[in-house]
GROMACS .gro file of C-alpha atoms in nm:
model
  460
    1MET     CA    1   3.117   2.556   1.868
    2ARG     CA    2   2.950   2.874   1.745
    3THR     CA    3   3.030   3.078   1.437
    4VAL     CA    4   2.915   3.437   1.393
    5ALA     CA    5   2.929   3.598   1.049
    6GLY     CA    6   3.200   3.356   0.940
    7THR     CA    7   3.426   3.387   1.244
    8PRO     CA    8   3.439   3.066   1.451
    9ARG     CA    9   3.487   3.056   1.824
   10LEU     CA   10   3.480   2.766   2.071
   11TRP     CA   11   3.225   2.758   2.353
   12ALA     CA   12   3.357   2.461   2.553
   13ALA     CA   13   3.077   2.274   2.381
   14LEU     CA   14   3.214   1.927   2.444
   15CYS     CA   15   3.113   1.759   2.768
   16THR     CA   16   3.437   1.666   2.945
   17ALA     CA   17   3.307   1.324   3.051
   18LEU     CA   18   3.200   1.240   2.699
   19LEU     CA   19   3.525   1.357   2.546
   20ALA     CA   20   3.737   1.175   2.800
   21ALA     CA   21   3.562   0.849   2.717
   22THR     CA   22   3.595   0.879   2.343
   23LEU     CA   23   3.901   0.660   2.304
   24LEU     CA   24   3.735   0.382   2.502
   25VAL     CA   25   3.461   0.327   2.245
   26ALA     CA   26   3.497   0.016   2.033
   27VAL     CA   27   3.338   0.085   1.696
   28GLY     CA   28   3.086  -0.190   1.633
   29PRO     CA   29   2.776  -0.232   1.419
   30VAL     CA   30   2.664   0.103   1.280
   31ALA     CA   31   2.313   0.212   1.185
   32PRO     CA   32   2.150   0.554   1.131
   33ALA     CA   33   1.904   0.639   1.407
   34SER     CA   34   1.618   0.846   1.268
   35ALA     CA   35   1.409   0.769   1.576
   36SER     CA   36   1.680   0.926   1.794
   37ALA     CA   37   1.697   1.234   1.570
   38ASN     CA   38   1.322   1.285   1.593
   39GLU     CA   39   1.330   1.239   1.969
   40ILE     CA   40   1.606   1.498   2.004
   41TYR     CA   41   1.422   1.745   1.783
   42ASN     CA   42   1.119   1.722   2.008
   43LEU     CA   43   1.333   1.754   2.322
   44VAL     CA   44   1.520   2.058   2.188
   45ASN     CA   45   1.200   2.241   2.100
   46ALA     CA   46   1.043   2.141   2.431
   47GLU     CA   47   1.335   2.311   2.611
   48ARG     CA   48   1.301   2.620   2.393
   49LYS     CA   49   0.928   2.633   2.454
   50LYS     CA   50   0.988   2.628   2.831
   51GLN     CA   51   1.207   2.937   2.791
   52GLY     CA   52   0.956   3.118   2.570
   53LEU     CA   53   1.187   3.092   2.267
   54PRO     CA   54   1.075   3.037   1.907
   55LEU     CA   55   1.082   2.673   1.798
   56LEU     CA   56   1.352   2.560   1.557
   57THR     CA   57   1.268   2.444   1.205
   58ARG     CA   58   1.416   2.113   1.091
   59ASN     CA   59   1.640   2.168   0.787
   60SER     CA   60   1.704   1.861   0.570
   61ALA     CA   61   2.030   2.002   0.429
   62LEU     CA   62   2.160   2.058   0.783
   63ASP     CA   63   2.037   1.707   0.871
   64LYS     CA   64   2.263   1.565   0.601
   65VAL     CA   65   2.565   1.762   0.721
   66ALA     CA   66   2.502   1.646   1.077
   67GLN     CA   67   2.446   1.284   0.975
   68ASP     CA   68   2.758   1.273   0.756
   69TRP     CA   69   2.974   1.420   1.032
   70THR     CA   70   2.837   1.179   1.292
   71ALA     CA   71   2.919   0.887   1.062
   72ALA     CA   72   3.271   1.030   1.012
   73MET     CA   73   3.327   1.053   1.390
   74VAL     CA   74   3.218   0.692   1.428
   75ARG     CA   75   3.449   0.576   1.147
   76ASN     CA   76   3.741   0.761   1.309
   77ASN     CA   77   3.636   0.661   1.662
   78ARG     CA   78   3.697   1.021   1.762
   79MET     CA   79   3.459   1.287   1.889
   80GLU     CA   80   3.546   1.632   1.756
   81HIS     CA   81   3.390   1.932   1.586
   82ASN     CA   82   3.356   1.941   1.208
   83PRO     CA   83   3.640   2.161   1.081
   84ARG     CA   84   3.463   2.209   0.744
   85LEU     CA   85   3.122   2.292   0.885
   86THR     CA   86   3.110   2.646   0.746
   87SER     CA   87   3.175   2.526   0.392
   88GLN     CA   88   2.940   2.227   0.405
   89VAL     CA   89   2.618   2.393   0.520
   90PRO     CA   90   2.406   2.585   0.267
   91SER     CA   91   2.519   2.944   0.218
   92GLY     CA   92   2.326   3.242   0.347
   93TRP     CA   93   2.354   3.174   0.718
   94ARG     CA   94   2.427   3.446   0.970
   95TYR     CA   95   2.490   3.236   1.282
   96LEU     CA   96   2.612   2.877   1.296
   97GLY     CA   97   2.673   2.636   1.584
   98GLU     CA   98   2.739   2.268   1.650
   99ASN     CA   99   2.705   2.016   1.935
  100VAL     CA  100   2.862   1.669   1.922
  101GLY     CA  101   2.866   1.381   2.167
  102TYR     CA  102   2.762   1.026   2.247
  103ALA     CA  103   2.576   0.846   2.525
  104GLY     CA  104   2.369   0.538   2.598
  105SER     CA  105   2.055   0.684   2.440
  106ALA     CA  106   1.932   0.994   2.261
  107SER     CA  107   1.760   1.127   2.573
  108GLN     CA  108   2.076   1.073   2.782
  109LEU     CA  109   2.283   1.263   2.526
  110GLN     CA  110   2.033   1.549   2.517
  111GLN     CA  111   2.046   1.567   2.896
  112ALA     CA  112   2.428   1.575   2.888
  113TRP     CA  113   2.415   1.859   2.638
  114MET     CA  114   2.167   2.050   2.856
  115ASN     CA  115   2.401   2.003   3.155
  116SER     CA  116   2.691   2.161   2.966
  117SER     CA  117   2.693   2.540   2.938
  118GLY     CA  118   2.822   2.547   2.580
  119HIS     CA  119   2.578   2.288   2.453
  120ARG     CA  120   2.293   2.447   2.643
  121ARG     CA  121   2.375   2.787   2.497
  122ASN     CA  122   2.347   2.648   2.146
  123ILE     CA  123   2.017   2.474   2.220
  124LEU     CA  124   1.863   2.786   2.376
  125ASP     CA  125   2.025   3.052   2.157
  126LYS     CA  126   1.759   3.302   2.048
  127ASP     CA  127   1.956   3.379   1.730
  128TYR     CA  128   1.898   3.034   1.578
  129ASN     CA  129   1.593   2.939   1.375
  130SER     CA  130   1.708   2.617   1.204
  131ILE     CA  131   1.849   2.283   1.316
  132GLY     CA  132   1.992   1.970   1.157
  133ILE     CA  133   2.034   1.648   1.354
  134GLY     CA  134   2.234   1.333   1.281
  135PHE     CA  135   2.253   1.018   1.491
  136VAL     CA  136   2.428   0.684   1.452
  137VAL     CA  137   2.384   0.377   1.672
  138VAL     CA  138   2.709   0.196   1.751
  139GLY     CA  139   2.640  -0.121   1.946
  140ARG     CA  140   2.471   0.005   2.263
  141GLN     CA  141   2.574   0.369   2.218
  142VAL     CA  142   2.427   0.659   2.026
  143TRP     CA  143   2.654   0.918   1.863
  144GLY     CA  144   2.500   1.251   1.768
  145THR     CA  145   2.553   1.588   1.607
  146GLN     CA  146   2.334   1.899   1.620
  147VAL     CA  147   2.390   2.180   1.369
  148PHE     CA  148   2.223   2.513   1.449
  149ALA     CA  149   2.187   2.805   1.210
  150GLN     CA  150   2.008   3.128   1.144
  151TYR     CA  151   1.882   3.179   0.790
  152PRO     CA  152   1.688   3.492   0.690
  153GLY     CA  153   1.315   3.444   0.641
  154VAL     CA  154   1.282   3.108   0.821
  155LYS     CA  155   0.967   3.101   1.033
  156ALA     CA  156   0.926   2.897   1.349
  157PRO     CA  157   0.695   2.594   1.322
  158SER     CA  158   0.340   2.688   1.410
  159GLY     CA  159   0.114   2.494   1.645
  160SER     CA  160   0.193   2.292   1.952
  161LEU     CA  161   0.463   2.032   2.003
  162PRO     CA  162   0.560   1.783   1.880
  163ALA     CA  163   0.711   1.949   1.573
  164VAL     CA  164   0.765   1.596   1.440
  165LEU     CA  165   0.603   1.270   1.536
  166PRO     CA  166   0.780   0.993   1.726
  167ARG     CA  167   0.926   0.760   1.464
  168LEU     CA  168   1.063   0.412   1.532
  169ALA     CA  169   1.294   0.325   1.247
  170GLY     CA  170   1.621   0.161   1.163
  171ALA     CA  171   1.843   0.116   0.860
  172ASP     CA  172   1.633  -0.181   0.740
  173ARG     CA  173   1.336  -0.394   0.845
  174TYR     CA  174   1.545  -0.587   1.096
  175ALA     CA  175   1.677  -0.273   1.264
  176THR     CA  176   1.330  -0.119   1.265
  177ALA     CA  177   1.183  -0.425   1.439
  178ALA     CA  178   1.469  -0.405   1.690
  179GLN     CA  179   1.404  -0.036   1.760
  180VAL     CA  180   1.033  -0.103   1.804
  181ALA     CA  181   1.100  -0.390   2.044
  182LEU     CA  182   1.349  -0.199   2.257
  183ASN     CA  183   1.119   0.102   2.274
  184ALA     CA  184   0.825  -0.113   2.384
  185TYR     CA  185   1.028  -0.321   2.631
  186PRO     CA  186   1.300  -0.094   2.774
  187ASP     CA  187   1.340  -0.318   3.079
  188GLY     CA  188   1.368  -0.640   2.880
  189ALA     CA  189   1.123  -0.917   2.793
  190GLY     CA  190   1.086  -1.271   2.925
  191THR     CA  191   0.977  -1.410   2.587
  192VAL     CA  192   1.069  -1.295   2.237
  193TYR     CA  193   0.918  -1.430   1.915
  194VAL     CA  194   1.141  -1.450   1.608
  195ALA     CA  195   1.018  -1.479   1.250
  196THR     CA  196   1.161  -1.440   0.904
  197GLY     CA  197   1.158  -1.087   0.769
  198THR     CA  198   1.146  -1.198   0.407
  199THR     CA  199   0.786  -1.327   0.405
  200PHE     CA  200   0.483  -1.249   0.616
  201PRO     CA  201   0.268  -1.557   0.700
  202ASP     CA  202   0.447  -1.695   1.007
  203ALA     CA  203   0.461  -1.361   1.185
  204LEU     CA  204   0.093  -1.279   1.132
  205GLY     CA  205  -0.017  -1.524   1.398
  206GLY     CA  206   0.291  -1.452   1.606
  207GLY     CA  207   0.198  -1.092   1.682
  208PRO     CA  208  -0.107  -1.159   1.903
  209ALA     CA  209   0.071  -1.457   2.061
  210ALA     CA  210   0.374  -1.243   2.149
  211ALA     CA  211   0.147  -0.977   2.294
  212GLN     CA  212  -0.032  -1.241   2.502
  213LEU     CA  213   0.299  -1.353   2.654
  214GLY     CA  214   0.428  -0.998   2.699
  215GLY     CA  215   0.704  -0.998   2.440
  216PRO     CA  216   0.800  -0.845   2.104
  217VAL     CA  217   0.852  -0.991   1.757
  218LEU     CA  218   1.200  -0.966   1.604
  219LEU     CA  219   1.295  -1.051   1.246
  220VAL     CA  220   1.576  -1.254   1.092
  221GLY     CA  221   1.700  -1.326   0.743
  222THR     CA  222   1.915  -1.609   0.616
  223THR     CA  223   2.148  -1.512   0.900
  224LEU     CA  224   2.093  -1.342   1.236
  225PRO     CA  225   2.110  -0.966   1.168
  226THR     CA  226   2.334  -0.760   1.393
  227ALA     CA  227   2.042  -0.537   1.494
  228THR     CA  228   1.840  -0.840   1.601
  229ARG     CA  229   2.134  -0.986   1.794
  230ASP     CA  230   2.195  -0.656   1.972
  231ALA     CA  231   1.826  -0.625   2.061
  232LEU     CA  232   1.819  -0.976   2.206
  233GLN     CA  233   2.127  -0.901   2.414
  234ARG     CA  234   1.951  -0.597   2.560
  235LEU     CA  235   1.612  -0.766   2.604
  236LYS     CA  236   1.771  -1.066   2.781
  237PRO     CA  237   1.479  -1.308   2.722
  238GLN     CA  238   1.453  -1.635   2.907
  239ARG     CA  239   1.276  -1.786   2.609
  240ILE     CA  240   1.287  -1.737   2.232
  241VAL     CA  241   1.009  -1.878   2.017
  242VAL     CA  242   1.103  -1.936   1.653
  243LEU     CA  243   0.809  -1.915   1.412
  244GLY     CA  244   0.802  -2.139   1.106
  245ARG     CA  245   0.998  -2.429   0.968
  246GLY     CA  246   1.361  -2.445   0.864
  247GLY     CA  247   1.281  -2.304   0.522
  248ALA     CA  248   1.172  -1.981   0.690
  249VAL     CA  249   1.416  -1.963   0.984
  250SER     CA  250   1.714  -2.188   0.921
  251SER     CA  251   1.873  -2.426   1.169
  252SER     CA  252   2.192  -2.214   1.163
  253VAL     CA  253   1.992  -1.906   1.269
  254GLU     CA  254   1.828  -2.115   1.541
  255ALA     CA  255   2.172  -2.223   1.660
  256SER     CA  256   2.279  -1.858   1.681
  257LEU     CA  257   1.966  -1.779   1.882
  258ARG     CA  258   2.047  -2.055   2.130
  259ARG     CA  259   2.349  -1.853   2.241
  260LEU     CA  260   2.119  -1.567   2.342
  261ALA     CA  261   1.856  -1.733   2.563
  262PRO     CA  262   1.833  -2.035   2.795
  263SER     CA  263   1.535  -2.174   2.602
  264VAL     CA  264   1.473  -2.172   2.227
  265THR     CA  265   1.169  -2.354   2.089
  266ARG     CA  266   1.019  -2.371   1.742
  267GLN     CA  267   0.649  -2.352   1.659
  268ALA     CA  268   0.588  -2.466   1.304
  269GLY     CA  269   0.352  -2.661   1.086
  270ASP     CA  270   0.343  -2.805   0.737
  271ASP     CA  271   0.215  -2.474   0.601
  272ARG     CA  272   0.123  -2.121   0.711
  273TYR     CA  273  -0.220  -2.230   0.830
  274GLN     CA  274  -0.090  -2.505   1.053
  275THR     CA  275   0.186  -2.279   1.185
  276ALA     CA  276  -0.067  -2.011   1.282
  277ALA     CA  277  -0.284  -2.280   1.445
  278ARG     CA  278   0.003  -2.419   1.653
  279VAL     CA  279   0.114  -2.070   1.757
  280ALA     CA  280  -0.242  -1.985   1.866
  281THR     CA  281  -0.305  -2.298   2.069
  282ALA     CA  282   0.037  -2.275   2.235
  283ALA     CA  283  -0.018  -1.914   2.342
  284PHE     CA  284  -0.378  -1.977   2.450
  285PRO     CA  285  -0.370  -2.324   2.611
  286ASN     CA  286  -0.689  -2.253   2.805
  287GLY     CA  287  -0.883  -2.137   2.502
  288ALA     CA  288  -0.991  -1.792   2.389
  289ASP     CA  289  -1.323  -1.612   2.403
  290THR     CA  290  -1.250  -1.427   2.076
  291VAL     CA  291  -1.056  -1.539   1.769
  292TYR     CA  292  -0.964  -1.319   1.475
  293VAL     CA  293  -0.947  -1.477   1.129
  294ALA     CA  294  -0.775  -1.339   0.819
  295THR     CA  295  -0.667  -1.465   0.481
  296GLY     CA  296  -0.326  -1.631   0.475
  297ARG     CA  297  -0.269  -1.527   0.114
  298ASP     CA  298  -0.195  -1.161   0.183
  299PHE     CA  299  -0.091  -0.949   0.477
  300PRO     CA  300  -0.277  -0.613   0.499
  301ASP     CA  301  -0.595  -0.717   0.681
  302ALA     CA  302  -0.408  -0.916   0.943
  303LEU     CA  303  -0.166  -0.629   1.016
  304GLY     CA  304  -0.434  -0.403   1.162
  305GLY     CA  305  -0.609  -0.703   1.316
  306GLY     CA  306  -0.309  -0.809   1.524
  307PRO     CA  307  -0.334  -0.535   1.791
  308ALA     CA  308  -0.712  -0.572   1.792
  309ALA     CA  309  -0.684  -0.946   1.855
  310ALA     CA  310  -0.434  -0.882   2.131
  311LYS     CA  311  -0.664  -0.624   2.292
  312ALA     CA  312  -0.941  -0.887   2.291
  313ASP     CA  313  -0.701  -1.143   2.443
  314GLY     CA  314  -0.741  -1.358   2.135
  315PRO     CA  315  -0.523  -1.523   1.871
  316MET     CA  316  -0.508  -1.484   1.493
  317LEU     CA  317  -0.588  -1.779   1.265
  318LEU     CA  318  -0.557  -1.795   0.887
  319VAL     CA  319  -0.789  -1.925   0.619
  320ASP     CA  320  -0.766  -1.988   0.247
  321THR     CA  321  -1.049  -2.026  -0.004
  322GLY     CA  322  -1.177  -2.274   0.252
  323VAL     CA  323  -1.116  -2.336   0.621
  324PRO     CA  324  -0.800  -2.548   0.645
  325ALA     CA  325  -0.810  -2.857   0.865
  326ALA     CA  326  -0.547  -2.710   1.098
  327THR     CA  327  -0.759  -2.397   1.148
  328ARG     CA  328  -1.069  -2.607   1.217
  329ASP     CA  329  -0.883  -2.815   1.475
  330ALA     CA  330  -0.747  -2.499   1.644
  331LEU     CA  331  -1.096  -2.349   1.664
  332GLN     CA  332  -1.227  -2.665   1.828
  333LYS     CA  333  -0.948  -2.649   2.089
  334LEU     CA  334  -0.983  -2.275   2.151
  335GLY     CA  335  -1.363  -2.290   2.183
  336PRO     CA  336  -1.435  -1.922   2.106
  337ARG     CA  337  -1.772  -1.762   2.159
  338ARG     CA  338  -1.689  -1.499   1.899
  339ILE     CA  339  -1.504  -1.502   1.566
  340VAL     CA  340  -1.409  -1.179   1.392
  341ILE     CA  341  -1.336  -1.202   1.019
  342LEU     CA  342  -1.096  -0.945   0.879
  343GLY     CA  343  -1.150  -0.824   0.525
  344SER     CA  344  -1.422  -0.836   0.264
  345THR     CA  345  -1.568  -1.138   0.086
  346GLY     CA  346  -1.306  -1.080  -0.180
  347VAL     CA  347  -1.043  -1.213   0.060
  348VAL     CA  348  -1.248  -1.426   0.304
  349THR     CA  349  -1.542  -1.567   0.111
  350GLY     CA  350  -1.901  -1.599   0.220
  351LYS     CA  351  -1.861  -1.977   0.214
  352VAL     CA  352  -1.571  -1.954   0.459
  353GLU     CA  353  -1.783  -1.731   0.681
  354SER     CA  354  -2.063  -1.990   0.675
  355ASP     CA  355  -1.818  -2.266   0.767
  356LEU     CA  356  -1.682  -2.059   1.057
  357ARG     CA  357  -2.029  -2.028   1.207
  358ARG     CA  358  -2.002  -2.392   1.314
  359TYR     CA  359  -1.732  -2.297   1.564
  360ALA     CA  360  -1.874  -1.993   1.747
  361GLY     CA  361  -2.208  -1.845   1.841
  362SER     CA  362  -2.113  -1.507   1.695
  363VAL     CA  363  -1.932  -1.448   1.368
  364SER     CA  364  -1.888  -1.088   1.250
  365ARG     CA  365  -1.690  -0.924   0.973
  366GLN     CA  366  -1.483  -0.606   0.987
  367ALA     CA  367  -1.407  -0.490   0.636
  368GLY     CA  368  -1.369  -0.184   0.417
  369ALA     CA  369  -1.336  -0.107   0.049
  370ASN     CA  370  -0.956  -0.149   0.069
  371ARG     CA  371  -0.678  -0.236   0.315
  372TYR     CA  372  -0.674   0.116   0.461
  373ALA     CA  373  -1.048   0.120   0.518
  374THR     CA  374  -1.037  -0.227   0.673
  375ALA     CA  375  -0.761  -0.126   0.916
  376ALA     CA  376  -0.961   0.185   1.004
  377ARG     CA  377  -1.277  -0.014   1.078
  378VAL     CA  378  -1.084  -0.264   1.288
  379ALA     CA  379  -0.925   0.020   1.486
  380LEU     CA  380  -1.255   0.194   1.550
  381ALA     CA  381  -1.428  -0.131   1.647
  382SER     CA  382  -1.156  -0.223   1.896
  383HIS     CA  383  -1.134   0.132   2.040
  384PRO     CA  384  -1.492   0.264   2.040
  385ARG     CA  385  -1.405   0.527   2.302
  386GLY     CA  386  -1.096   0.652   2.124
  387ALA     CA  387  -0.726   0.589   2.178
  388ASP     CA  388  -0.456   0.795   2.345
  389THR     CA  389  -0.194   0.659   2.102
  390VAL     CA  390  -0.214   0.538   1.743
  391TYR     CA  391   0.059   0.348   1.557
  392VAL     CA  392   0.093   0.406   1.182
  393ALA     CA  393   0.278   0.194   0.925
  394THR     CA  394   0.287   0.163   0.550
  395GLY     CA  395   0.022  -0.064   0.401
  396THR     CA  396   0.224  -0.139   0.089
  397THR     CA  397   0.476  -0.369   0.258
  398PHE     CA  398   0.449  -0.588   0.566
  399ALA     CA  399   0.779  -0.577   0.751
  400ASP     CA  400   0.749  -0.269   0.974
  401ALA     CA  401   0.398  -0.352   1.093
  402LEU     CA  402   0.495  -0.708   1.190
  403GLY     CA  403   0.707  -0.586   1.478
  404GLY     CA  404   0.479  -0.289   1.536
  405GLY     CA  405   0.172  -0.498   1.612
  406PRO     CA  406   0.281  -0.631   1.954
  407ALA     CA  407   0.424  -0.287   2.043
  408ALA     CA  408   0.094  -0.120   1.956
  409ALA     CA  409  -0.089  -0.381   2.160
  410ARG     CA  410   0.138  -0.319   2.459
  411ALA     CA  411   0.062   0.054   2.432
  412GLY     CA  412  -0.311  -0.016   2.405
  413ALA     CA  413  -0.305   0.139   2.060
  414PRO     CA  414  -0.456   0.046   1.723
  415LEU     CA  415  -0.251   0.019   1.405
  416LEU     CA  416  -0.352   0.221   1.099
  417LEU     CA  417  -0.204   0.211   0.748
  418VAL     CA  418  -0.082   0.477   0.506
  419ASN     CA  419   0.066   0.481   0.156
  420GLY     CA  420   0.220   0.770  -0.039
  421GLY     CA  421  -0.033   0.988   0.141
  422VAL     CA  422  -0.280   0.962   0.426
  423PRO     CA  423  -0.584   0.777   0.290
  424ALA     CA  424  -0.921   0.935   0.367
  425GLU     CA  425  -1.024   0.633   0.575
  426THR     CA  426  -0.711   0.659   0.788
  427ARG     CA  427  -0.758   1.031   0.834
  428GLN     CA  428  -1.119   0.987   0.939
  429ALA     CA  429  -1.028   0.710   1.182
  430ILE     CA  430  -0.765   0.929   1.349
  431GLN     CA  431  -1.015   1.212   1.379
  432GLN     CA  432  -1.260   0.978   1.550
  433LEU     CA  433  -1.001   0.815   1.774
  434LYS     CA  434  -0.867   1.157   1.884
  435PRO     CA  435  -0.516   1.038   1.984
  436ARG     CA  436  -0.277   1.267   2.166
  437ARG     CA  437   0.016   1.079   2.015
  438ILE     CA  438   0.089   0.912   1.680
  439VAL     CA  439   0.389   0.679   1.646
  440VAL     CA  440   0.527   0.625   1.296
  441LEU     CA  441   0.683   0.288   1.214
  442GLY     CA  442   0.962   0.278   0.959
  443GLY     CA  443   1.194   0.528   0.796
  444THR     CA  444   1.114   0.808   0.556
  445GLY     CA  445   1.156   0.569   0.264
  446VAL     CA  446   0.830   0.395   0.362
  447VAL     CA  447   0.645   0.671   0.551
  448SER     CA  448   0.760   0.999   0.401
  449ARG     CA  449   0.810   1.334   0.573
  450ASP     CA  450   0.509   1.463   0.379
  451VAL     CA  451   0.292   1.186   0.522
  452GLU     CA  452   0.434   1.254   0.869
  453TYR     CA  453   0.347   1.623   0.830
  454GLU     CA  454  -0.011   1.536   0.732
  455LEU     CA  455  -0.040   1.304   1.031
  456ARG     CA  456   0.099   1.566   1.267
  457LYS     CA  457  -0.182   1.802   1.173
  458LEU     CA  458  -0.428   1.543   1.304
  459VAL     CA  459  -0.282   1.544   1.656
  460PRO     CA  460  -0.469   1.793   1.880
   0.00000   0.00000   0.00000
């Protein structure tokens, strides 16, 4: 649909195949798909760039109109144009257009739009300078709306693509972990680790172990979240490894998981230290040349250390104010030549460092003045020649980075941390790593658009 100066006219903008299938869609679990919206934005501007057209500017008000209409189509299980579009978008527009549809993925929907003359005309219309995008995931399908407009005075984004960074995000921490896992393992995974999403200790050691076995980490709550269930159905693992005791992942959740894989085992100990030890020795039965060690009392240092440990083909063990017996036993079994301590003496004391020297010929420490500086030093140490891709997550909470660690490891990428801005240490690390691509983990509520914009300026 395209509207010129207030007069609407139809452009055959609905793909016949998509429209014909509309009534066959069973409306299932619904979640906004910010990652899909970002992907589409990049794809749209890539197509415009090929044609020598100005890039479109993302408009948050148009985003909301598009997202609300997509949600309405899903609720009604009916694909149609928004009859109130002209009254819902901000005033002042001269040209207005809309694409709607659904497909198996955002990229498939974009391709369907490009294969339809009406859709394609909207995407490549030289009169437009603004775009809003809304996407909703329904089971295994993605529904989407694009709203195009021309507003006076809007300038095209400057610089090279991408106009936004790839963002892997869902409606909550469980959906985000699911999106991350499916993005990293589009063809499925033989083994999937599952941990509670309400606390961090069990998953800290699980990240490097999952990476070692070529699988992701998914999160559960007191029940099995729909997003996690859907991800498992798509990943089709032969084996699920549950991390932690019944107080962390209940027996009822375990029973639900047993319906989704032939084998479900649990790796747990009496506490977080023993759990990490059992996870490490199970994933590395033949030992490990390098072992990373972090405090088990907090999460930030271990988050950035997970991908680094995986890159070194090593596990993650946890310590307290001393070296727990379970950690000592695991070190004796693993027989490392090298131990890397994560964090300053404020989190892993000098006494602990001295005790660790009994278990390896080399013990080094990677630490900074704060969690952001520590993650930066870990990233630079593990990627001395730079990195093509860098993953970025908030350092103020743990959930998004738990699932992001194995994905970053699979991509050969380090994990850096941000807060309400881009810390100087993170910025400097990105400048030294010189990535061509930055992947943001989590929605705009944890990594804001402003932070994303600052990160984008660091991509060559």
